[in-house]
Amino acid sequence: MPLKLAALVQRFLDKFEVGGAAVIRLFLAVVLWRCAPVSHTPVAFKVLAVIMLVAAIVLLIVGRARLQKLIDWVTTWPPIAIRLQCLAGVTFGAFLLWSVSAALSAV
C-alpha cells in the first residue's frame, strides 16, 4: 500500500508538475486563512496558512528534480514509516474538521 501512495504522488507530479502542486498549496492557504475566524483555533489556522504559502514558494524554488529525489527517497522508507506519515495526515485532517465543527454545526 505505501508504494501505491508513492506511485499516486508520482502520477500527480507527472500530470500537474510542480506548478500545479504550488497552486493547490496556495488555494489551501487561502481556504485556511478564510476559515480561521470561524474555527476553534483561528491562530493555528493562520499559522498553517502562512506555512502553506511558504511551502508553495519553496516548491517553486526547489523544482521538479529535487522533488523527484525526495519522492525517490521516501519510497526507500520502511512501510511502517510511510504509514505513520499517513496517520499524521489523517490526524491533521481530523484536527481541521474538529476546528471548524462549530461553523459546520451552525449552518
Short mmCIF file of C-alpha atoms in Angstrom, two decimals:
data_model
loop_
_atom_site.label_atom_id
_atom_site.label_comp_id
_atom_site.label_asym_id
_atom_site.label_seq_id
_atom_site.Cartn_x
_atom_site.Cartn_y
_atom_site.Cartn_z
CA MET A 1 0.00 0.00 0.00
CA PRO A 2 2.70 2.62 0.79
CA LEU A 3 4.28 2.08 -2.63
CA LYS A 4 0.88 2.67 -4.24
CA LEU A 5 0.75 6.02 -2.44
CA ALA A 6 4.19 6.93 -3.78
CA ALA A 7 3.03 5.94 -7.28
CA LEU A 8 -0.02 8.20 -6.87
CA VAL A 9 2.22 11.13 -5.89
CA GLN A 10 4.44 10.37 -8.90
CA ARG A 11 1.46 10.35 -11.29
CA PHE A 12 0.27 13.68 -9.84
CA LEU A 13 3.73 15.17 -10.35
CA ASP A 14 3.86 13.85 -13.92
CA LYS A 15 0.44 15.27 -14.74
CA PHE A 16 0.46 18.64 -12.98
CA GLU A 17 4.15 19.35 -12.48
CA VAL A 18 5.45 21.48 -9.60
CA GLY A 19 3.36 24.49 -10.58
CA GLY A 20 0.15 22.54 -10.08
CA ALA A 21 1.22 21.46 -6.62
CA ALA A 22 2.12 25.07 -5.79
CA VAL A 23 -1.30 26.31 -6.98
CA ILE A 24 -3.04 23.71 -4.81
CA ARG A 25 -0.99 24.81 -1.79
CA LEU A 26 -1.83 28.45 -2.49
CA PHE A 27 -5.52 27.56 -2.73
CA LEU A 28 -5.34 25.67 0.58
CA ALA A 29 -3.54 28.60 2.19
CA VAL A 30 -6.39 30.93 1.17
CA VAL A 31 -9.00 28.45 2.43
CA LEU A 32 -7.27 28.11 5.79
CA TRP A 33 -6.91 31.88 6.15
CA ARG A 34 -10.56 32.49 5.23
CA CYS A 35 -11.80 29.74 7.61
CA ALA A 36 -9.69 30.96 10.53
CA PRO A 37 -12.27 33.38 12.01
CA VAL A 38 -14.96 30.69 12.32
CA SER A 39 -12.69 27.95 13.67
CA HIS A 40 -11.98 26.92 17.26
CA THR A 41 -8.31 27.65 16.62
CA PRO A 42 -8.02 30.79 14.46
CA VAL A 43 -4.36 31.41 15.27
CA ALA A 44 -3.44 27.83 14.31
CA PHE A 45 -5.32 28.22 11.02
CA LYS A 46 -3.49 31.45 10.20
CA VAL A 47 -0.13 29.91 11.07
CA LEU A 48 -0.95 26.90 8.89
CA ALA A 49 -1.98 29.23 6.05
CA VAL A 50 1.38 31.00 6.22
CA ILE A 51 3.18 27.63 6.27
CA MET A 52 1.21 26.58 3.18
CA LEU A 53 2.12 29.82 1.43
CA VAL A 54 5.81 29.32 2.22
CA ALA A 55 5.55 25.67 1.10
CA ALA A 56 4.13 26.77 -2.26
CA ILE A 57 7.01 29.19 -2.77
CA VAL A 58 9.57 26.57 -1.70
CA LEU A 59 8.07 24.07 -4.16
CA LEU A 60 8.62 26.50 -6.99
CA ILE A 61 12.19 27.23 -5.86
CA VAL A 62 13.12 23.57 -5.29
CA GLY A 63 11.88 22.44 -8.67
CA ARG A 64 11.00 19.11 -10.16
CA ALA A 65 14.42 17.44 -9.99
CA ARG A 66 14.80 17.85 -6.24
CA LEU A 67 11.19 16.96 -5.66
CA GLN A 68 11.73 13.78 -7.66
CA LYS A 69 14.74 12.95 -5.46
CA LEU A 70 12.55 13.44 -2.38
CA ILE A 71 9.88 11.10 -3.76
CA ASP A 72 12.54 8.52 -4.61
CA TRP A 73 13.97 8.81 -1.09
CA VAL A 74 10.57 8.36 0.56
CA THR A 75 9.96 5.19 -1.44
CA THR A 76 13.01 3.67 0.26
CA TRP A 77 11.46 4.15 3.71
CA PRO A 78 10.11 1.13 5.55
CA PRO A 79 6.33 0.74 5.01
CA ILE A 80 5.63 1.47 8.69
CA ALA A 81 7.29 4.89 8.38
CA ILE A 82 5.11 5.77 5.40
CA ARG A 83 2.02 4.53 7.24
CA LEU A 84 2.91 6.70 10.25
CA GLN A 85 3.19 9.72 7.97
CA CYS A 86 -0.24 8.90 6.55
CA LEU A 87 -1.61 8.56 10.08
CA ALA A 88 -0.20 12.00 10.88
CA GLY A 89 -2.03 13.37 7.82
CA VAL A 90 -5.32 11.78 8.85
CA THR A 91 -4.88 13.13 12.38
CA PHE A 92 -4.18 16.58 10.96
CA GLY A 93 -7.33 16.35 8.83
CA ALA A 94 -9.36 15.33 11.89
CA PHE A 95 -7.98 18.37 13.75
CA LEU A 96 -9.06 20.65 10.90
CA LEU A 97 -12.54 19.13 10.85
CA TRP A 98 -12.89 19.44 14.62
CA SER A 99 -11.67 23.01 14.50
CA VAL A 100 -14.35 24.09 12.03
CA SER A 101 -17.08 21.93 13.57
CA ALA A 102 -18.64 24.98 15.24
CA ALA A 103 -19.08 26.67 11.89
CA LEU A 104 -20.38 23.47 10.28
CA SER A 105 -22.94 22.89 13.03
CA ALA A 106 -24.20 26.47 12.77
CA VAL A 107 -25.10 26.03 9.10
#
